[in-house]
Coordinates of C-alpha atoms in Angstrom, one line a residue:
M1 CA 25.3 16.8 19.5
A2 CA 25.0 14.1 16.9
K3 CA 23.1 11.1 18.2
F4 CA 21.5 7.8 16.9
N5 CA 22.9 7.2 13.5
L6 CA 20.4 5.3 11.4
I7 CA 23.2 3.6 9.4
E8 CA 24.6 1.8 12.5
E9 CA 22.0 1.9 15.3
P10 CA 19.4 -1.0 15.3
W11 CA 16.0 0.4 14.3
I12 CA 14.7 -1.6 11.3
P13 CA 12.8 -4.7 12.5
V14 CA 13.7 -7.8 10.5
L15 CA 13.2 -11.6 10.6
R16 CA 16.4 -13.5 10.5
N17 CA 17.0 -17.2 11.4
G18 CA 13.4 -17.3 12.7
R19 CA 13.9 -14.4 15.2
V20 CA 12.9 -10.8 15.0
E21 CA 15.7 -8.3 15.6
E22 CA 16.5 -4.7 14.8
V23 CA 19.3 -3.7 12.5
G24 CA 20.7 -0.5 11.0
I25 CA 20.6 0.5 7.3
R26 CA 24.1 -0.9 6.7
E27 CA 23.3 -4.3 8.1
A28 CA 20.0 -4.4 6.3
L29 CA 21.7 -3.9 3.0
V30 CA 25.1 -5.5 3.3
N31 CA 23.6 -8.7 4.7
A32 CA 20.2 -8.6 3.1
H33 CA 20.7 -12.1 1.8
T34 CA 20.8 -13.4 5.4
I35 CA 17.5 -11.6 6.3
T36 CA 14.2 -13.2 5.5
R37 CA 12.2 -10.0 5.4
I38 CA 11.4 -6.7 7.1
E39 CA 9.1 -7.8 9.9
T40 CA 6.6 -5.3 11.2
P41 CA 2.9 -5.5 12.0
F42 CA 2.3 -2.1 10.5
P43 CA 1.8 -2.1 6.7
L44 CA 2.7 1.6 6.2
E45 CA 6.0 1.0 8.1
E46 CA 6.7 -1.9 5.8
A47 CA 6.3 0.2 2.7
A48 CA 8.2 3.2 4.0
L49 CA 11.2 1.1 5.2
H50 CA 11.5 -0.7 1.9
R51 CA 11.4 2.7 0.0
L52 CA 14.2 4.1 2.2
L53 CA 16.4 1.0 1.5
L54 CA 15.7 1.2 -2.2
A55 CA 16.5 4.9 -2.4
V56 CA 19.9 4.1 -0.9
L57 CA 20.5 1.3 -3.3
Y58 CA 19.6 3.4 -6.3
R59 CA 22.5 5.8 -5.4
A60 CA 25.0 3.3 -3.9
L61 CA 25.0 0.6 -6.6
P62 CA 26.0 0.9 -10.3
P63 CA 22.7 1.6 -12.2
V64 CA 20.6 -1.4 -13.1
R65 CA 19.6 -0.5 -16.6
D66 CA 17.6 -3.4 -17.8
K67 CA 16.4 -6.9 -16.9
Y68 CA 19.7 -8.5 -17.9
E69 CA 21.6 -6.4 -15.4
A70 CA 18.9 -7.1 -12.8
L71 CA 19.3 -10.8 -13.5
A72 CA 23.1 -10.5 -13.1
L73 CA 22.5 -8.8 -9.7
W74 CA 20.0 -11.5 -8.8
E75 CA 22.4 -14.3 -9.6
R76 CA 25.2 -12.6 -7.6
G77 CA 23.0 -13.4 -4.5
E78 CA 24.0 -10.4 -2.4
F79 CA 24.8 -6.7 -2.7
D80 CA 28.3 -5.4 -3.2
R81 CA 29.5 -4.6 0.3
E82 CA 32.2 -2.1 -0.8
S83 CA 29.8 0.0 -2.9
I84 CA 27.2 0.2 -0.1
E85 CA 29.6 0.9 2.8
G86 CA 31.5 3.5 0.7
Y87 CA 28.3 5.3 -0.1
L88 CA 26.9 5.3 3.4
E89 CA 30.2 6.4 4.9
R90 CA 30.2 9.4 2.4
Y91 CA 26.8 10.6 3.7
R92 CA 27.1 9.3 7.3
D93 CA 26.6 12.7 8.9
R94 CA 23.2 13.0 7.2
F95 CA 21.7 10.0 8.8
Y96 CA 21.8 11.1 12.5
L97 CA 18.3 11.3 14.0
F98 CA 19.5 14.1 16.2
H99 CA 22.0 16.6 14.8
E100 CA 22.5 20.3 15.3
A101 CA 22.7 21.1 11.6
T102 CA 21.4 18.0 9.6
P103 CA 19.0 15.8 11.6
F104 CA 17.7 13.1 9.2
L105 CA 14.6 14.0 7.3
Q106 CA 14.0 17.0 9.6
I107 CA 14.5 20.8 9.7
P108 CA 17.0 21.8 12.4
D109 CA 15.9 25.4 13.0
L110 CA 12.1 24.7 13.0
P111 CA 10.5 26.8 15.7
Q112 CA 10.0 24.9 18.9
E113 CA 6.8 26.8 19.9
D114 CA 3.4 25.1 20.0
L115 CA 5.0 21.6 20.0
L116 CA 2.9 18.6 18.9
P117 CA 3.0 15.1 20.4
W118 CA 5.2 12.7 18.4
S119 CA 2.1 10.4 18.1
K120 CA 0.9 12.7 15.3
L121 CA 3.4 10.9 13.1
L122 CA 1.5 7.7 13.1
P123 CA -2.1 7.3 11.8
Q124 CA -2.8 4.3 14.0
L125 CA -2.3 6.4 17.2
A126 CA -5.0 8.7 18.3
N127 CA -4.1 12.4 18.1
G128 CA -5.8 15.7 17.2
N129 CA -9.0 14.9 15.3
N130 CA -7.7 11.6 14.1
P131 CA -10.2 8.9 14.9
T132 CA -9.1 6.3 17.4
L133 CA -8.2 3.2 15.4
F134 CA -6.1 1.0 17.6
D135 CA -5.2 2.9 20.8
H136 CA -6.2 5.6 23.3
T137 CA -3.2 7.9 23.3
V138 CA -4.0 11.4 24.5
D139 CA -2.4 14.6 23.2
K140 CA -1.7 16.2 26.6
D141 CA 0.4 13.3 27.9
P142 CA 2.0 11.4 24.9
P143 CA 4.0 8.3 25.7
L144 CA 7.8 8.5 25.5
A145 CA 8.8 7.0 22.1
S146 CA 12.1 5.2 21.8
Y147 CA 14.5 6.3 19.1
P148 CA 13.9 3.3 16.8
E149 CA 10.1 3.8 17.2
V150 CA 10.2 7.5 16.4
A151 CA 12.6 7.0 13.5
R152 CA 10.2 4.6 11.9
A153 CA 7.3 6.9 12.6
L154 CA 9.1 9.8 11.0
L155 CA 9.6 7.8 7.8
V156 CA 6.0 6.7 7.7
H157 CA 4.7 10.2 8.2
Q158 CA 6.8 11.7 5.4
A159 CA 5.5 9.0 3.1
F160 CA 1.8 8.8 4.0
A161 CA 0.7 12.1 5.6
P162 CA -2.6 13.2 4.1
G163 CA -3.0 16.9 3.1
G164 CA -5.3 19.1 5.1
L165 CA -5.4 22.0 7.5
L166 CA -2.0 23.1 8.9
R167 CA -1.8 26.8 9.7
R168 CA 1.9 27.0 10.4
L169 CA 4.7 29.0 8.9
G170 CA 2.5 30.8 6.4
V171 CA 0.9 27.6 5.1
T172 CA -2.8 27.0 5.8
S173 CA -3.2 23.7 3.9
A174 CA -0.6 20.9 3.6
K175 CA -0.1 18.8 0.5
D176 CA -0.5 15.1 0.3
A177 CA 2.6 12.9 0.9
P178 CA 3.4 10.7 -2.1
L179 CA 1.6 7.6 -0.8
A180 CA -1.2 9.4 1.1
R181 CA -3.9 8.1 -1.3
P182 CA -2.4 5.5 -3.7
A183 CA -2.0 1.8 -2.8
A184 CA 1.7 0.7 -2.8
F185 CA 2.8 -2.5 -4.4
L186 CA 5.7 -4.5 -3.1
A187 CA 7.1 -7.7 -4.8
M188 CA 8.4 -10.1 -2.1
G189 CA 11.1 -12.7 -2.7
T190 CA 12.4 -15.4 -0.4
D191 CA 14.8 -13.1 1.4
L192 CA 15.3 -9.3 1.7
F193 CA 18.0 -9.3 -1.0
Q194 CA 15.6 -10.8 -3.5
T195 CA 12.8 -8.5 -2.4
L196 CA 14.9 -5.4 -3.0
V197 CA 16.2 -6.6 -6.4
L198 CA 12.6 -7.4 -7.4
N199 CA 11.6 -3.8 -6.6
L200 CA 14.8 -2.2 -8.0
V201 CA 13.0 -1.1 -11.2
P202 CA 15.5 0.3 -13.8
Q203 CA 15.5 4.1 -13.9
E204 CA 17.0 6.5 -16.3
D205 CA 17.5 9.1 -13.5
P206 CA 16.8 8.1 -9.9
G207 CA 17.2 11.7 -8.8
V208 CA 19.1 13.1 -5.8
P209 CA 17.8 12.0 -2.4
I210 CA 17.4 14.4 0.5
W211 CA 20.7 13.4 2.2
E212 CA 22.7 14.4 -0.8
R213 CA 21.0 17.8 -1.0
K214 CA 21.7 21.0 0.9
P215 CA 20.0 20.7 4.3
L216 CA 16.5 22.2 4.4
R217 CA 15.9 25.3 6.6
T218 CA 12.8 26.9 7.9
Q219 CA 13.0 29.7 5.4
D220 CA 12.8 27.0 2.6
V221 CA 9.4 25.7 3.7
K222 CA 7.9 28.9 5.1
G223 CA 5.0 29.7 2.8
Y224 CA 6.1 26.8 0.7
A225 CA 9.1 28.9 -0.5
I226 CA 10.6 26.0 -2.5
R227 CA 9.0 23.4 -4.7
W228 CA 10.6 20.2 -6.0
P229 CA 9.4 18.2 -9.0
L230 CA 7.7 15.1 -7.8
S231 CA 10.0 12.9 -9.8
G232 CA 12.7 10.3 -9.3
V233 CA 12.7 7.3 -7.0
G234 CA 15.7 8.7 -5.0
V235 CA 13.7 11.8 -4.2
V236 CA 10.1 10.6 -3.9
Y237 CA 10.8 7.5 -1.9
V238 CA 12.1 9.7 1.0
W239 CA 10.1 12.9 0.3
P240 CA 10.1 15.6 3.0
S241 CA 6.3 16.1 3.1
R242 CA 6.4 17.9 6.4
G243 CA 8.8 20.0 8.4
V244 CA 9.6 18.0 11.6
L245 CA 12.0 18.5 14.4
L246 CA 12.1 15.8 17.1
V247 CA 12.8 17.0 20.6
D248 CA 15.2 14.6 22.4
E249 CA 14.4 14.1 26.1
G250 CA 17.5 12.0 26.7
Q251 CA 16.0 8.6 26.4
G252 CA 13.3 9.1 23.9
V253 CA 11.0 11.6 22.2
R254 CA 7.6 13.0 23.4
W255 CA 7.3 16.2 21.5
M256 CA 8.2 17.7 18.1
G257 CA 8.3 20.9 16.2
Y258 CA 6.0 20.7 13.1
G259 CA 5.3 22.7 9.9
P260 CA 5.0 22.4 6.2
G261 CA 7.6 20.5 4.1
V262 CA 8.6 20.9 0.5
E263 CA 5.7 21.6 -1.9
P264 CA 5.5 18.9 -4.5
Q265 CA 5.4 20.1 -8.1
E266 CA 3.3 17.7 -10.2
V267 CA 5.1 16.4 -13.3
A268 CA 4.6 13.5 -15.7
W269 CA 6.2 10.8 -13.6
R270 CA 4.8 7.5 -12.4
D271 CA 5.8 6.0 -9.1
P272 CA 7.1 2.4 -9.8
M273 CA 5.2 1.1 -6.7
V274 CA 1.8 2.5 -7.8
A275 CA -0.7 1.2 -10.3
Y276 CA -2.7 3.6 -12.5
R277 CA -6.1 3.5 -14.1
K278 CA -7.8 5.6 -16.7
D279 CA -11.2 7.2 -16.0
N280 CA -14.0 7.7 -18.5
R281 CA -12.5 11.0 -19.6
G282 CA -9.1 9.5 -20.3
A283 CA -7.4 11.0 -17.2
I284 CA -4.9 8.8 -15.4
F285 CA -5.2 8.3 -11.6
P286 CA -3.4 6.1 -9.1
L287 CA -5.4 3.1 -7.7
R288 CA -6.5 3.4 -4.1
L289 CA -7.6 1.0 -1.5
S290 CA -11.3 1.0 -0.6
M291 CA -13.3 0.5 2.6
E292 CA -16.0 -1.4 0.8
R293 CA -14.0 -3.9 -1.2
S294 CA -10.8 -6.0 -1.2
F295 CA -8.2 -4.8 -3.7
W296 CA -8.3 -7.8 -6.0
R297 CA -11.7 -6.6 -7.3
D298 CA -9.8 -3.6 -8.7
F299 CA -7.2 -5.7 -10.5
G300 CA -9.2 -5.3 -13.7
A301 CA -8.8 -1.5 -13.6
M302 CA -5.0 -1.8 -14.0
L303 CA -5.1 -4.2 -16.9
P304 CA -3.8 -2.6 -20.1
A305 CA -7.0 -3.7 -21.9
A306 CA -9.0 -1.4 -19.6
G307 CA -6.6 1.5 -20.2
G308 CA -4.8 0.9 -16.9
A309 CA -1.2 0.0 -16.1
W310 CA 0.4 -2.6 -13.8
P311 CA 2.7 -1.1 -11.3
A312 CA 6.3 -1.0 -12.6
V313 CA 7.5 -3.2 -9.8
L314 CA 5.1 -5.9 -10.8
R315 CA 6.3 -5.7 -14.5
H316 CA 9.9 -5.7 -13.4
A317 CA 9.4 -8.7 -11.1
G318 CA 7.5 -10.5 -13.9
E319 CA 10.5 -10.1 -16.2
L320 CA 12.7 -11.7 -13.5
E321 CA 10.1 -14.4 -13.0
E322 CA 10.6 -15.5 -16.6
E323 CA 14.1 -16.4 -15.7
G324 CA 13.1 -18.4 -12.7
A325 CA 12.5 -15.9 -9.9
A326 CA 9.4 -16.4 -7.8
F327 CA 7.6 -13.8 -5.7
T328 CA 4.4 -12.8 -4.0
L329 CA 2.7 -9.4 -4.1
R330 CA 1.8 -7.2 -1.1
V331 CA -0.6 -4.3 -1.5
L332 CA -0.1 -1.8 1.3
G333 CA -1.8 1.5 2.1
Q334 CA -4.4 3.4 3.9
V335 CA -8.0 4.5 3.3
S336 CA -8.7 8.1 4.1
D337 CA -11.6 10.6 4.0
Q338 CA -9.7 13.8 3.2
A339 CA -7.3 14.2 6.2
K340 CA -8.9 11.4 8.3
I341 CA -7.4 7.9 8.2
L342 CA -10.2 5.3 8.2
D343 CA -8.3 2.1 7.6
I344 CA -4.8 0.7 7.2
R345 CA -4.4 -2.4 5.1
R346 CA -2.0 -5.1 3.9
E347 CA -3.2 -7.6 1.3
V348 CA -1.1 -10.5 0.1
Y349 CA -1.5 -12.2 -3.3
P350 CA 0.3 -15.1 -5.0
I351 CA 1.6 -14.1 -8.4
P352 CA 1.6 -17.1 -10.8
K353 CA 4.2 -17.3 -13.5
G354 CA 3.0 -15.5 -16.6
L355 CA 0.4 -13.3 -15.0
V356 CA 1.8 -10.1 -16.5
T357 CA 1.5 -11.5 -20.1
P358 CA -1.4 -11.1 -22.6
K359 CA -2.7 -14.6 -21.8
G360 CA -2.5 -14.1 -18.1
E361 CA -4.2 -10.7 -18.3
L362 CA -7.0 -12.2 -20.5
L363 CA -7.7 -15.0 -18.0
L364 CA -7.7 -12.5 -15.1
Q365 CA -10.0 -10.1 -16.9
R366 CA -12.5 -12.9 -17.7
A367 CA -12.5 -14.2 -14.2
L368 CA -13.1 -10.7 -12.7
Q369 CA -15.9 -10.1 -15.2
L370 CA -17.6 -13.4 -14.3
A371 CA -17.6 -12.4 -10.6
E372 CA -18.9 -8.9 -11.4
D373 CA -21.7 -10.2 -13.7
A374 CA -22.9 -12.6 -11.0
A375 CA -22.8 -9.8 -8.5
K376 CA -24.9 -7.6 -10.8
G377 CA -27.5 -10.4 -11.0
L378 CA -27.5 -10.8 -7.2
R379 CA -28.2 -7.1 -6.8
G380 CA -31.3 -7.6 -8.9
V381 CA -32.4 -10.5 -6.7
A382 CA -31.9 -8.3 -3.6
W383 CA -34.1 -5.7 -5.2
R384 CA -36.8 -8.2 -5.9
V385 CA -36.8 -9.3 -2.2
A386 CA -37.1 -5.7 -1.2
Q387 CA -40.0 -5.1 -3.5
G388 CA -41.7 -8.3 -2.3
V389 CA -41.4 -7.4 1.4
L390 CA -42.0 -3.7 1.3
G391 CA -44.3 -3.4 -1.8
S392 CA -44.6 0.0 -3.6
R393 CA -42.3 2.1 -1.4
D394 CA -39.9 4.9 -2.2
A395 CA -36.9 3.7 -4.3
S396 CA -34.4 4.8 -1.7
E397 CA -36.3 2.9 1.0
L398 CA -36.3 -0.2 -1.2
Q399 CA -32.6 0.2 -1.9
N400 CA -31.8 0.6 1.8
F401 CA -33.6 -2.6 2.5
A402 CA -31.8 -4.4 -0.4
N403 CA -28.5 -3.2 0.9
S404 CA -29.3 -4.5 4.4
L405 CA -29.6 -8.0 3.1
P406 CA -26.5 -10.2 3.5
L407 CA -26.6 -11.4 0.0
L408 CA -23.9 -9.3 -1.7
S409 CA -21.6 -9.0 1.4
L410 CA -21.5 -12.8 2.0
Y411 CA -21.0 -13.4 -1.7
W412 CA -17.9 -11.2 -1.9
A413 CA -16.6 -12.4 1.5
Q414 CA -16.5 -15.9 0.2
L415 CA -14.8 -14.9 -3.1
D416 CA -12.2 -12.9 -1.0
L417 CA -11.2 -16.3 0.4
D418 CA -11.3 -18.1 -2.9
F419 CA -9.5 -15.6 -5.1
T420 CA -5.9 -16.2 -3.9
D421 CA -6.3 -19.9 -4.6
F422 CA -7.7 -19.1 -8.0
L423 CA -4.8 -16.7 -8.8
S424 CA -2.2 -19.2 -7.7
R425 CA -3.6 -21.7 -10.2
L426 CA -4.3 -19.2 -13.0
H427 CA -2.7 -21.2 -15.8
Q428 CA -4.1 -24.6 -14.9
E429 CA -6.3 -26.3 -17.5
G430 CA -9.9 -25.4 -16.9
I431 CA -9.2 -22.7 -14.3
L432 CA -12.1 -20.5 -15.5
D433 CA -14.5 -23.4 -15.0
L434 CA -13.2 -23.9 -11.5
W435 CA -13.6 -20.2 -10.8
R436 CA -17.1 -20.2 -12.1
N437 CA -18.0 -23.1 -9.8
R438 CA -16.5 -21.1 -6.9
I439 CA -18.7 -18.2 -7.9
L440 CA -21.8 -20.5 -8.1
K441 CA -21.1 -21.9 -4.6
A442 CA -20.5 -18.4 -3.2
A443 CA -23.8 -17.2 -4.6
Q444 CA -25.7 -20.3 -3.4
R445 CA -24.4 -20.0 0.1
A446 CA -25.1 -16.2 0.2
W447 CA -28.7 -16.8 -1.0
E448 CA -29.3 -19.6 1.6
E449 CA -28.1 -17.3 4.4
T450 CA -30.3 -14.5 3.0
R451 CA -33.4 -16.7 3.0
R452 CA -32.7 -17.4 6.7
F453 CA -32.2 -13.7 7.3
V454 CA -35.6 -12.6 5.9
G455 CA -38.6 -13.1 8.2
T456 CA -41.1 -15.9 8.1
E457 CA -44.4 -14.0 7.8
A458 CA -46.5 -14.6 4.7
R459 CA -45.2 -11.5 2.9
H460 CA -41.7 -12.6 3.5
L461 CA -42.3 -16.1 2.2
R462 CA -44.0 -14.8 -0.9
A463 CA -41.1 -12.4 -1.5
L464 CA -38.6 -15.2 -1.2
A465 CA -40.6 -17.5 -3.5
E466 CA -40.8 -14.8 -6.2
S467 CA -37.1 -13.9 -5.8
E468 CA -36.1 -17.6 -5.9
R469 CA -37.0 -17.6 -9.6
A470 CA -34.8 -14.5 -10.2
F471 CA -31.9 -16.2 -8.3
R472 CA -32.3 -19.4 -10.4
G473 CA -32.1 -17.2 -13.5
V474 CA -28.8 -15.7 -12.3
V475 CA -27.4 -19.2 -11.7
A476 CA -28.6 -20.5 -15.1
E477 CA -27.0 -17.5 -16.9
L478 CA -23.7 -18.0 -15.2
R479 CA -23.7 -21.7 -16.0
E480 CA -24.2 -20.9 -19.7
K481 CA -21.5 -18.3 -20.0
E482 CA -18.5 -19.1 -22.3
V483 CA -15.5 -19.2 -20.1
K484 CA -12.7 -20.6 -22.3
G485 CA -9.4 -18.9 -21.7

């Protein structure tokens, strides 16, 4: 029996008129101009829901071929209701969460043996060997998930599931989902309509999404029988990374069938929501989030001068910005160690007018270089402290002591707070001088805390006195640097 149609049933959390409510796909798109934003505390859910809505728009609307057509759409202020409703009605049967022949983003004849808890769909829930991040769910007695909850979880899993051991249906190792490793970029406007237009990057061929294709069957994924080129926003934004069959218990879902999905065939295609960098051998890789550092410190890696590339959504939004549009940037994603999820993050940055221009890129590059140069000097200071306190010890022991000092961590923590303000004022006169002063203050505060951290015995005081000279050298060098933009 067909049940819970995602086009009509409320399941997408949005903020409208100051209140959070849930809406279906039709309402989210037809009345996007009345919705402030998708409102969810979970960063991966935010990215996955936007990608689903964008995949629908790429197929429902006339193609947006360049920035002028994007501007015309922007100025219209809302999406064409007739186009969206007509498209959704044509594929209405493919959007049921439960359907005997075509359950949304699932495989209807997947074996229902050795069922798994639905909680496996979400990395923030404990399951299997997944480390406990935010809860204490247990595999033997998973909680009953509501239909909206499990629908969002299904979408997240298909977008973010990391590869790893599987051992089902002739497949021993699953492949990464499209966003399992890369950071995802999302340009945010003042309402959901603007946000979707900002991320509706012109595409020559958006590809055919899964709801327009022949429904997948178990025989298609058994032993990875079929492969699809990893190409086209309509395809990749709602990619069937895993075979899933949700088991309806009448008022919710507790268990699911599980197996491999479609094997991705790597091709020369770049995801518009992903930034890329070039390594020392010239190979191109997507940028990832890191456990050790905030993402802004990697902005330099995607600058064209460094061989990298801005995400296409940022370039597209930048073109609209030239005509008066304004937006902020969200960086969403997870940090993983092979198949284990270690962290889930959302970072928000202001994007000043003209950032994605040669002048803006140059200012940003010099600012990041100033911060890294000062950090390099502080690492030398920490090493001097370690030598002064420990004397002639093994290099690894000295390095461990240097790493234990709060000098670098406090320095970067302060700049994490300062960077968004710097970025928002990128084109102000003398902005690099202001940034240099912020760096000097961050270094000074970190050094003062480090002095208090180190002991007060004679050897500690001698080490600090000798290291003080090294620190003053770092400060003097930073003050003398040419910083004109």
